[in-house]
Short mmCIF file of C-alpha atoms and ligand atoms in Angstrom, two decimals:
data_model
loop_
_atom_site.label_atom_id
_atom_site.label_comp_id
_atom_site.label_asym_id
_atom_site.label_seq_id
_atom_site.Cartn_x
_atom_site.Cartn_y
_atom_site.Cartn_z
CA MET A 71 -3.10 -135.32 52.03
CA ASN A 72 -1.05 -132.15 52.39
CA THR A 73 -1.58 -129.92 55.35
CA SER A 74 0.29 -126.70 54.69
CA PHE A 75 0.83 -124.32 51.81
CA GLU A 76 4.57 -125.06 52.00
CA ASP A 77 3.81 -128.73 51.30
CA LEU A 78 2.06 -127.66 48.11
CA ASN A 79 5.38 -126.28 46.80
CA LEU A 80 4.10 -122.82 46.03
CA SER A 81 6.76 -120.19 45.32
CA SER A 82 8.21 -118.24 48.22
CA SER A 83 6.68 -114.97 47.01
CA ILE A 84 3.20 -116.53 47.11
CA LEU A 85 3.85 -118.13 50.51
CA LYS A 86 4.88 -114.73 51.83
CA SER A 87 1.59 -113.11 50.87
CA LEU A 88 -0.39 -116.05 52.27
CA GLU A 89 1.39 -115.67 55.56
CA GLU A 90 0.53 -111.98 55.61
CA GLU A 91 -3.10 -112.84 54.93
CA GLY A 92 -3.10 -115.29 57.83
CA TYR A 93 -3.92 -118.33 55.70
CA ASN A 94 -2.44 -121.32 57.54
CA ILE A 95 -4.26 -124.30 56.20
CA PRO A 96 -5.34 -124.92 52.62
CA THR A 97 -9.07 -125.62 52.38
CA PRO A 98 -10.07 -129.03 50.92
CA ILE A 99 -10.53 -127.68 47.39
CA GLN A 100 -7.14 -125.97 47.62
CA GLN A 101 -5.46 -129.14 48.87
CA GLN A 102 -6.88 -131.11 45.99
CA ALA A 103 -6.80 -128.61 43.14
CA ILE A 104 -3.41 -126.95 43.61
CA PRO A 105 -1.26 -130.04 42.84
CA VAL A 106 -3.37 -130.89 39.76
CA ILE A 107 -3.09 -127.35 38.38
CA MET A 108 0.63 -127.13 39.16
CA ASN A 109 1.01 -130.32 37.10
CA GLU A 110 -0.54 -128.40 34.21
CA ARG A 111 -3.54 -130.72 34.00
CA ASP A 112 -7.07 -129.65 33.07
CA LEU A 113 -9.50 -129.58 35.96
CA ILE A 114 -13.22 -129.53 36.71
CA GLY A 115 -13.85 -128.24 40.22
CA CYS A 116 -17.33 -128.60 41.61
CA ALA A 117 -17.28 -126.10 44.46
CA GLN A 118 -19.31 -123.22 45.78
CA THR A 119 -18.28 -119.78 46.92
CA GLY A 120 -16.98 -119.95 50.46
CA THR A 121 -14.90 -123.06 49.90
CA GLY A 122 -11.78 -121.08 49.04
CA LYS A 123 -12.09 -121.89 45.35
CA THR A 124 -10.69 -118.56 44.16
CA ALA A 125 -7.36 -119.19 45.87
CA ALA A 126 -7.56 -122.82 44.68
CA PHE A 127 -7.01 -121.61 41.12
CA ALA A 128 -5.37 -118.21 41.72
CA LEU A 129 -2.42 -119.59 43.71
CA PRO A 130 -1.27 -122.27 41.23
CA VAL A 131 -1.96 -120.01 38.23
CA LEU A 132 0.22 -117.32 39.80
CA HIS A 133 2.85 -119.94 40.56
CA LEU A 134 2.88 -121.26 37.00
CA LEU A 135 3.04 -117.80 35.46
CA GLU A 136 5.75 -116.67 37.83
CA THR A 137 7.87 -119.73 37.11
CA LYS A 138 7.40 -119.45 33.36
CA LYS A 139 8.02 -115.74 33.36
CA ASP A 140 11.31 -116.25 35.21
CA LYS A 141 12.37 -118.63 32.47
CA ASP A 142 11.18 -116.31 29.75
CA ALA A 143 12.37 -112.96 31.08
CA GLY A 144 10.88 -109.94 29.40
CA ASN A 145 7.77 -111.73 28.21
CA LYS A 146 5.00 -109.17 28.49
CA LYS A 147 2.15 -111.22 27.07
CA ALA A 148 -1.10 -111.95 28.85
CA THR A 149 -0.90 -115.61 29.62
CA ALA A 150 -3.81 -116.36 31.96
CA LEU A 151 -7.43 -115.58 31.25
CA ILE A 152 -10.05 -115.84 33.99
CA LEU A 153 -13.63 -115.63 32.76
CA CYS A 154 -16.48 -115.02 35.17
CA PRO A 155 -20.13 -113.95 34.89
CA THR A 156 -20.30 -110.57 36.64
CA ARG A 157 -18.32 -107.40 37.21
CA GLU A 158 -18.58 -107.90 41.00
CA LEU A 159 -17.00 -111.30 40.73
CA ALA A 160 -14.35 -110.00 38.31
CA LEU A 161 -13.40 -107.28 40.79
CA GLN A 162 -13.32 -109.77 43.63
CA ILE A 163 -11.13 -112.21 41.71
CA GLY A 164 -8.92 -109.29 40.71
CA GLU A 165 -8.54 -108.38 44.37
CA SER A 166 -7.57 -111.94 45.22
CA PHE A 167 -4.95 -112.12 42.46
CA ALA A 168 -3.56 -108.75 43.55
CA THR A 169 -3.32 -109.92 47.17
CA TYR A 170 -1.83 -113.37 46.57
CA GLY A 171 0.42 -112.19 43.75
CA LYS A 172 1.72 -108.96 45.22
CA TYR A 173 5.30 -110.24 45.45
CA THR A 174 5.33 -112.06 42.12
CA GLY A 175 5.75 -108.99 39.92
CA LEU A 176 2.91 -110.19 37.68
CA LYS A 177 0.46 -107.64 36.29
CA GLN A 178 -3.26 -107.96 35.78
CA ALA A 179 -6.16 -106.22 34.09
CA VAL A 180 -9.79 -106.51 35.15
CA LEU A 181 -12.18 -106.14 32.22
CA PHE A 182 -15.95 -105.86 32.38
CA GLY A 183 -18.72 -104.07 30.55
CA GLY A 184 -20.93 -101.18 31.55
CA VAL A 185 -18.01 -98.79 32.05
CA PRO A 186 -15.88 -96.83 29.55
CA ILE A 187 -13.44 -99.04 27.73
CA GLU A 188 -10.51 -96.58 27.56
CA GLU A 189 -9.08 -97.22 31.01
CA GLN A 190 -9.13 -100.94 30.38
CA ILE A 191 -7.33 -100.40 27.08
CA ASN A 192 -4.69 -98.41 28.95
CA ASP A 193 -4.24 -101.26 31.43
CA LEU A 194 -3.79 -103.70 28.56
CA GLN A 195 -1.27 -101.48 26.83
CA LEU A 196 0.82 -101.39 30.01
CA GLY A 197 1.08 -105.17 29.71
CA ALA A 198 -0.93 -107.66 31.72
CA ASP A 199 -0.01 -111.25 32.54
CA ILE A 200 -3.46 -112.04 33.91
CA LEU A 201 -6.77 -110.99 32.41
CA ILE A 202 -9.85 -111.25 34.58
CA ALA A 203 -12.89 -110.61 32.44
CA THR A 204 -16.56 -111.00 31.77
CA PRO A 205 -17.09 -112.64 28.36
CA GLY A 206 -18.77 -109.74 26.50
CA ARG A 207 -16.14 -107.10 27.25
CA LEU A 208 -13.34 -109.55 26.58
CA LEU A 209 -14.71 -110.29 23.11
CA ASP A 210 -15.06 -106.59 22.44
CA LEU A 211 -11.43 -105.93 23.34
CA SER A 212 -10.27 -108.95 21.41
CA ARG A 213 -12.17 -107.83 18.29
CA GLN A 214 -10.50 -104.46 18.58
CA SER A 215 -7.13 -106.29 18.72
CA TYR A 216 -6.20 -105.14 22.19
CA ILE A 217 -6.07 -108.77 23.26
CA ASN A 218 -4.52 -111.67 21.41
CA LEU A 219 -6.35 -114.77 22.59
CA ALA A 220 -3.77 -117.00 20.90
CA GLU A 221 -1.33 -116.10 23.67
CA VAL A 222 -3.46 -117.47 26.50
CA GLN A 223 -1.80 -120.43 28.17
CA VAL A 224 -4.19 -120.98 31.09
CA LEU A 225 -7.95 -120.45 30.88
CA VAL A 226 -10.11 -120.44 34.01
CA LEU A 227 -13.91 -120.49 33.80
CA ASP A 228 -15.24 -119.45 37.17
CA GLU A 229 -18.90 -119.98 38.06
CA ALA A 230 -19.36 -121.65 34.68
CA ASP A 231 -22.95 -122.60 35.52
CA ARG A 232 -23.87 -118.97 36.09
CA MET A 233 -22.16 -117.90 32.88
CA LEU A 234 -24.35 -120.33 30.96
CA GLU A 235 -27.48 -119.30 32.88
CA MET A 236 -26.74 -115.68 32.02
CA GLY A 237 -26.62 -116.51 28.31
CA PHE A 238 -22.88 -116.32 27.71
CA LYS A 239 -22.72 -119.62 25.84
CA GLU A 240 -22.27 -118.03 22.44
CA ASP A 241 -19.67 -115.55 23.65
CA LEU A 242 -17.78 -118.39 25.30
CA SER A 243 -17.77 -120.40 22.06
CA LYS A 244 -16.36 -117.41 20.17
CA ILE A 245 -13.66 -116.95 22.80
CA PHE A 246 -12.74 -120.65 22.66
CA GLU A 247 -12.29 -120.37 18.89
CA GLY A 248 -9.51 -117.84 19.36
CA LEU A 249 -7.65 -119.74 22.07
CA PRO A 250 -4.74 -122.05 21.34
CA SER A 251 -5.64 -125.74 21.60
CA ASN A 252 -2.66 -126.61 23.79
CA ARG A 253 -3.79 -124.35 26.63
CA GLN A 254 -4.60 -125.57 30.13
CA THR A 255 -8.30 -125.21 31.05
CA LEU A 256 -9.80 -125.09 34.55
CA LEU A 257 -13.54 -125.00 35.06
CA PHE A 258 -15.25 -124.23 38.35
CA SER A 259 -18.96 -124.59 38.85
CA ALA A 260 -21.28 -124.93 41.84
CA THR A 261 -23.49 -127.34 39.91
CA MET A 262 -22.86 -129.89 37.19
CA SER A 263 -25.72 -129.58 34.68
CA PRO A 264 -25.75 -131.39 31.31
CA ALA A 265 -24.86 -128.04 29.71
CA ILE A 266 -21.69 -127.89 31.80
CA THR A 267 -20.83 -131.47 30.90
CA ASP A 268 -21.25 -130.52 27.23
CA LEU A 269 -18.86 -127.64 27.69
CA THR A 270 -16.29 -129.73 29.50
CA SER A 271 -16.34 -132.57 27.01
CA SER A 272 -15.79 -130.17 24.11
CA PHE A 273 -13.24 -127.85 25.63
CA LEU A 274 -11.31 -129.70 28.30
CA ASN A 275 -8.58 -132.24 27.76
CA GLN A 276 -8.81 -135.31 30.00
CA PRO A 277 -9.69 -133.24 33.02
CA GLU A 278 -9.34 -134.32 36.62
CA THR A 279 -12.67 -133.84 38.43
CA LEU A 280 -12.87 -132.65 42.04
CA LYS A 281 -15.88 -132.03 44.20
CA VAL A 282 -16.01 -130.43 47.61
CA ASP A 283 -18.92 -129.70 49.87
CA ALA A 284 -19.73 -126.24 51.08
CA ILE A 285 -17.62 -125.24 54.05
CA LEU A 286 -19.36 -125.26 57.37
CA SER A 287 -18.85 -121.99 59.04
CA ILE A 288 -18.19 -121.24 62.65
CA ALA A 289 -19.59 -118.04 64.09
CA GLU A 290 -16.85 -115.48 64.17
CA ASN A 291 -17.43 -114.73 67.84
CA ILE A 292 -16.42 -118.21 69.02
CA ALA A 293 -12.80 -118.57 70.10
CA GLN A 294 -11.35 -122.04 69.64
CA LEU A 295 -8.41 -123.73 71.33
CA ALA A 296 -7.13 -127.28 71.41
CA TYR A 297 -5.39 -128.98 74.34
CA PHE A 298 -3.04 -131.81 73.47
CA VAL A 299 -3.27 -134.20 76.38
CA GLU A 300 -2.97 -137.86 77.34
CA LYS A 301 -6.36 -139.53 77.81
CA LYS A 302 -5.56 -140.30 81.46
CA ASP A 303 -4.85 -136.61 82.18
CA LYS A 304 -8.12 -135.32 80.77
CA PRO A 305 -9.98 -135.30 84.14
CA ALA A 306 -7.14 -133.35 85.79
CA LEU A 307 -7.03 -130.93 82.89
CA LEU A 308 -10.76 -130.36 83.13
CA ALA A 309 -10.49 -129.77 86.88
CA HIS A 310 -7.67 -127.31 86.20
CA ILE A 311 -9.69 -125.39 83.62
CA LEU A 312 -12.73 -125.30 85.88
CA LYS A 313 -10.67 -123.43 88.50
CA ASN A 314 -11.12 -120.42 86.27
CA LYS A 315 -13.90 -118.44 87.93
CA GLU A 316 -14.74 -116.75 84.63
CA ILE A 317 -16.41 -119.99 83.63
CA LYS A 318 -19.92 -119.62 84.97
CA ASN A 319 -21.41 -122.49 83.01
CA VAL A 320 -19.97 -125.03 80.64
CA LEU A 321 -21.34 -127.80 78.47
CA VAL A 322 -18.90 -130.70 78.27
CA PHE A 323 -19.23 -133.16 75.40
CA THR A 324 -18.25 -136.80 75.33
CA ARG A 325 -18.69 -139.17 72.41
CA THR A 326 -20.36 -141.96 74.36
CA LYS A 327 -22.60 -142.59 77.35
CA LEU A 328 -19.81 -144.59 78.90
CA GLY A 329 -17.43 -141.67 78.47
CA ALA A 330 -19.99 -139.36 80.09
CA ASP A 331 -20.38 -141.67 83.10
CA GLU A 332 -16.63 -142.06 83.53
CA LEU A 333 -16.21 -138.34 83.46
CA VAL A 334 -18.93 -137.82 86.07
CA ARG A 335 -17.19 -140.31 88.38
CA ALA A 336 -13.81 -138.63 87.87
CA MET A 337 -15.29 -135.22 88.64
CA GLU A 338 -17.04 -136.52 91.75
CA LYS A 339 -13.68 -137.78 92.93
CA ALA A 340 -12.27 -134.31 92.37
CA LYS A 341 -15.23 -132.89 94.34
CA ILE A 342 -16.57 -131.04 91.33
CA LYS A 343 -20.32 -131.10 90.99
CA VAL A 344 -21.46 -132.19 87.55
CA ALA A 345 -24.52 -133.86 86.05
CA ALA A 346 -24.76 -135.87 82.86
CA ILE A 347 -27.52 -136.11 80.35
CA HIS A 348 -27.56 -139.07 78.00
CA GLY A 349 -29.88 -141.64 76.58
CA ASN A 350 -29.62 -144.02 79.53
CA LYS A 351 -31.09 -141.49 81.95
CA SER A 352 -34.81 -141.12 82.26
CA GLN A 353 -36.40 -138.25 80.40
CA GLU A 354 -37.27 -136.77 83.78
CA ALA A 355 -33.71 -136.95 85.11
CA ARG A 356 -32.40 -135.35 81.93
CA GLN A 357 -34.91 -132.55 82.07
CA ARG A 358 -34.13 -131.91 85.73
CA ALA A 359 -30.39 -131.71 85.06
CA LEU A 360 -30.98 -129.42 82.12
CA ASP A 361 -33.33 -127.12 84.01
CA THR A 362 -30.91 -126.82 86.93
CA PHE A 363 -28.12 -126.03 84.49
CA LYS A 364 -30.18 -123.39 82.70
CA ASP A 365 -31.20 -121.79 86.00
CA GLY A 366 -27.59 -121.50 87.11
CA GLY A 367 -27.87 -124.17 89.83
CA LEU A 368 -25.34 -126.39 88.07
CA ARG A 369 -22.09 -125.19 86.58
CA VAL A 370 -20.96 -128.22 84.58
CA LEU A 371 -23.26 -130.27 82.39
CA VAL A 372 -21.90 -133.34 80.61
CA ALA A 373 -23.69 -134.44 77.47
CA THR A 374 -23.41 -136.83 74.60
CA ASP A 375 -24.19 -135.57 71.12
CA VAL A 376 -27.47 -137.43 70.91
CA ALA A 377 -28.72 -136.16 74.28
CA ALA A 378 -27.62 -132.61 73.53
CA ARG A 379 -29.66 -132.43 70.33
CA GLY A 380 -31.98 -129.48 70.40
CA ILE A 381 -30.64 -128.09 73.66
CA ASP A 382 -30.65 -124.34 73.54
CA ILE A 383 -29.05 -122.55 76.44
CA ASP A 384 -29.01 -118.80 76.43
CA ASP A 385 -25.76 -117.22 77.35
CA LEU A 386 -23.64 -120.36 77.35
CA LYS A 387 -20.07 -119.06 77.21
CA TYR A 388 -18.08 -122.29 77.17
CA VAL A 389 -18.21 -125.60 75.39
CA ILE A 390 -15.59 -128.23 76.10
CA ASN A 391 -15.01 -131.14 73.77
CA TYR A 392 -13.75 -133.61 76.34
CA GLU A 393 -13.65 -136.14 73.54
CA LEU A 394 -13.41 -134.92 69.98
CA PRO A 395 -16.18 -135.98 67.63
CA ILE A 396 -15.35 -138.20 64.67
CA GLN A 397 -17.50 -136.15 62.31
CA PRO A 398 -16.38 -132.54 61.76
CA GLU A 399 -20.04 -131.55 61.36
CA THR A 400 -20.66 -132.67 64.94
CA TYR A 401 -17.91 -130.36 66.11
CA VAL A 402 -19.60 -127.46 64.34
CA HIS A 403 -22.95 -128.30 65.97
CA ARG A 404 -21.40 -128.73 69.40
CA ILE A 405 -19.58 -125.46 69.47
CA GLY A 406 -22.54 -123.67 67.94
CA ARG A 407 -24.18 -124.04 71.38
CA THR A 408 -22.07 -121.15 72.53
CA GLY A 409 -21.73 -117.71 70.98
CA ARG A 410 -25.48 -117.47 70.42
CA ALA A 411 -27.06 -114.18 69.46
CA GLY A 412 -23.73 -112.51 68.90
CA ASN A 413 -22.45 -113.26 72.42
CA GLU A 414 -18.85 -114.29 72.74
CA GLY A 415 -18.15 -117.95 73.20
CA THR A 416 -15.16 -120.19 73.77
CA ALA A 417 -14.77 -123.76 72.57
CA LEU A 418 -11.99 -125.83 74.09
CA SER A 419 -11.11 -129.20 72.63
CA PHE A 420 -9.15 -131.87 74.47
CA CYS A 421 -7.21 -133.89 71.96
CA GLU A 422 -5.41 -137.11 72.85
CA PRO A 423 -2.90 -138.56 70.37
CA GLU A 424 -5.50 -140.92 68.90
CA GLU A 425 -7.74 -137.93 68.21
CA LEU A 426 -5.21 -135.89 66.21
CA GLN A 427 -6.71 -137.12 62.97
CA TYR A 428 -10.18 -135.95 64.07
CA LEU A 429 -8.75 -132.53 64.87
CA LYS A 430 -7.08 -132.38 61.48
CA ASP A 431 -10.35 -133.31 59.72
CA ILE A 432 -12.20 -130.65 61.70
CA LYS A 433 -9.68 -127.95 60.80
CA GLU A 434 -9.87 -128.89 57.14
CA THR A 435 -13.65 -128.90 57.13
CA ILE A 436 -14.04 -125.56 58.82
CA GLY A 437 -11.05 -124.10 56.96
CA GLN A 438 -9.62 -122.66 60.15
CA ASP A 439 -6.72 -123.34 62.40
CA ILE A 440 -7.48 -124.33 66.00
CA PRO A 441 -4.33 -123.39 67.89
CA PHE A 442 -2.93 -125.54 70.67
CA ALA A 443 -2.96 -124.03 74.13
CA ASP A 444 -0.15 -124.31 76.61
CA HIS A 445 -1.26 -126.14 79.80
CA PRO A 446 0.11 -128.08 82.80
CA TYR A 447 -0.72 -131.53 81.39
CA GLN A 448 0.72 -130.80 78.02
CA LEU A 449 1.88 -133.71 75.97
CA SER A 450 4.74 -133.01 73.62
CA LEU A 451 3.51 -132.70 70.09
CA LYS A 452 7.00 -133.11 68.69
CA SER A 453 6.73 -136.75 67.83
CA TYR A 454 3.30 -136.25 66.31
CA THR A 455 3.39 -132.98 64.42
CA LYS A 456 4.90 -129.50 64.44
CA PRO A 457 3.60 -127.68 67.53
CA ALA A 458 2.15 -124.21 67.43
CA PHE A 459 1.35 -123.42 71.04
CA VAL A 460 -0.30 -120.24 72.10
CA SER A 461 0.77 -118.71 75.30
CA PRO A 462 -0.44 -117.87 77.87
CA PRO A 463 -2.91 -120.72 78.27
CA LEU A 464 -6.26 -119.29 78.49
CA VAL A 465 -9.69 -119.79 78.52
CA GLY A 466 -11.86 -116.99 77.38
CA LYS A 467 -9.23 -114.67 76.02
CA LYS A 468 -10.18 -114.21 72.42
CA THR A 469 -6.95 -112.41 71.69
CA SER A 470 -4.84 -115.47 72.36
CA VAL A 471 -6.44 -117.39 69.61
CA SER A 472 -5.75 -115.72 66.36
CA LYS A 473 -3.17 -113.47 64.84
CA LYS A 474 -5.11 -113.08 61.65
CA SER A 475 -6.30 -109.68 60.64
CA SER A 476 -7.10 -108.38 57.20
CA ALA A 477 -8.00 -111.71 55.66
CA LYS A 478 -10.38 -112.28 58.51
CA SER A 479 -12.55 -109.31 57.91
CA LYS A 480 -12.67 -110.10 54.23
CA SER A 481 -13.62 -113.69 54.92
CA ARG A 482 -16.36 -112.71 57.28
CA LYS A 483 -17.94 -110.61 54.61
CA ARG A 484 -18.02 -113.67 52.41
CA GLY A 485 -19.51 -115.91 55.06
CA TYR A 486 -16.34 -117.95 55.41
CA SER A 487 -15.93 -117.07 59.00
CA LYS A 488 -12.82 -117.36 61.03
CA THR A 489 -12.46 -117.29 64.73
CA SER A 490 -10.90 -114.41 66.49
P1 AMP B 29 -13.99 -118.22 47.94
O1 AMP B 29 -14.60 -119.57 48.10
O2 AMP B 29 -12.90 -118.21 46.96
O3 AMP B 29 -15.04 -117.19 47.68
O4 AMP B 29 -13.28 -117.84 49.33
C1 AMP B 29 -13.97 -117.53 50.50
C2 AMP B 29 -13.13 -116.77 51.52
O5 AMP B 29 -12.21 -117.65 52.16
C3 AMP B 29 -12.30 -115.63 50.97
O6 AMP B 29 -12.69 -114.45 51.66
C4 AMP B 29 -10.87 -115.96 51.29
O7 AMP B 29 -10.21 -114.82 51.78
C5 AMP B 29 -10.97 -117.01 52.37
N1 AMP B 29 -9.96 -118.08 52.25
C6 AMP B 29 -9.66 -118.78 51.15
N2 AMP B 29 -8.73 -119.71 51.41
C7 AMP B 29 -8.42 -119.61 52.71
C8 AMP B 29 -7.53 -120.31 53.59
N3 AMP B 29 -6.77 -121.32 53.16
N4 AMP B 29 -7.47 -119.93 54.87
C9 AMP B 29 -8.24 -118.92 55.30
N5 AMP B 29 -9.10 -118.23 54.55
C10 AMP B 29 -9.21 -118.56 53.26
#
């Protein structure tokens, strides 16, 4: 599976805008959908808002139009049509196309009802390569001959299930009648009802079907860093990090009971007081360790995922993944122990070479980068992957984690949170 936008062979003008937006890693739907769309295949994408689905179709559509337009210089025809159920969504999609396509030279028009038609007619007369429209207004403009549907090369139906729920079926059928049969069609829907299947079997040509789950989001106030380190150096790295006096309390996660016990022994050797809670300890011993930790009598608590279930510690500032979890969802639950109630939190993840795949899966699932920190036990990433170290190494400094800006605030609004 691809890991960067460069790998997806998008044009340099699109890559430039993505870099400005701070998008580093394609989300799962983007990784899967972009190559299919760039191959000019039809596609059914089962994905909800928040998965990055808009960019999943906007980026390859922009790429295809830009490439074709270069070949066919001077072509002023509208060649992509994006249909969606509401004006809010149309405006949002329009904003995305404008952002991702700002260096492509392609023009767009956003068309929806409930507002005077004249301005939209003006936009169309100036020439638009991309039309983003609600079905009713599009039909209106097409009937008045301001739009020639026969010129559409790529059709995108976004939130197709909602369009049907809102009673646009008839309008859609009329629009389909005017479209050329050799167009490319992409359909996105959060659900796959029989009505959607009907639509796809009549109007799509041997589509590829993709399904992605909703993205798990990480609270925006949790800073995340990864430490690439040899397994044998993990105890020393933990001891090094714990020298930081800013860390008043920290919950350290291991995958197994054995791992937890080994860590406790290593910390005892280093004269660092820790306690572990896991299934092999008596309920009483676990409760005691937890109470001491909560009361501030213990700085470092080691826990396995099972034992940590349901633990709620107010004002926990640090979580350390001493061993990365295999399931990305577990990572989300672990680090959700910090940053409660809007407090700031920091999640540090130790990653040994064998765990790189887990880290990659986590990043893909949460749709965020987790930058590597610089540290004294650093293992060279060169032979494994391209490094992207952040310097200086730190714990607790939110600013060292992310260079993203505008995209971030937009994403937060949409509930697709990024860490800062
Ligand atoms: P969507 O699912 O299209 O509504 O997208 C949700 C949010 O995710 C939008 O605010 C986008 O700005 C953001 N987003 C989409 N793709 C990425 C990506 N690869 N990296 C970071 N943010 C993204």
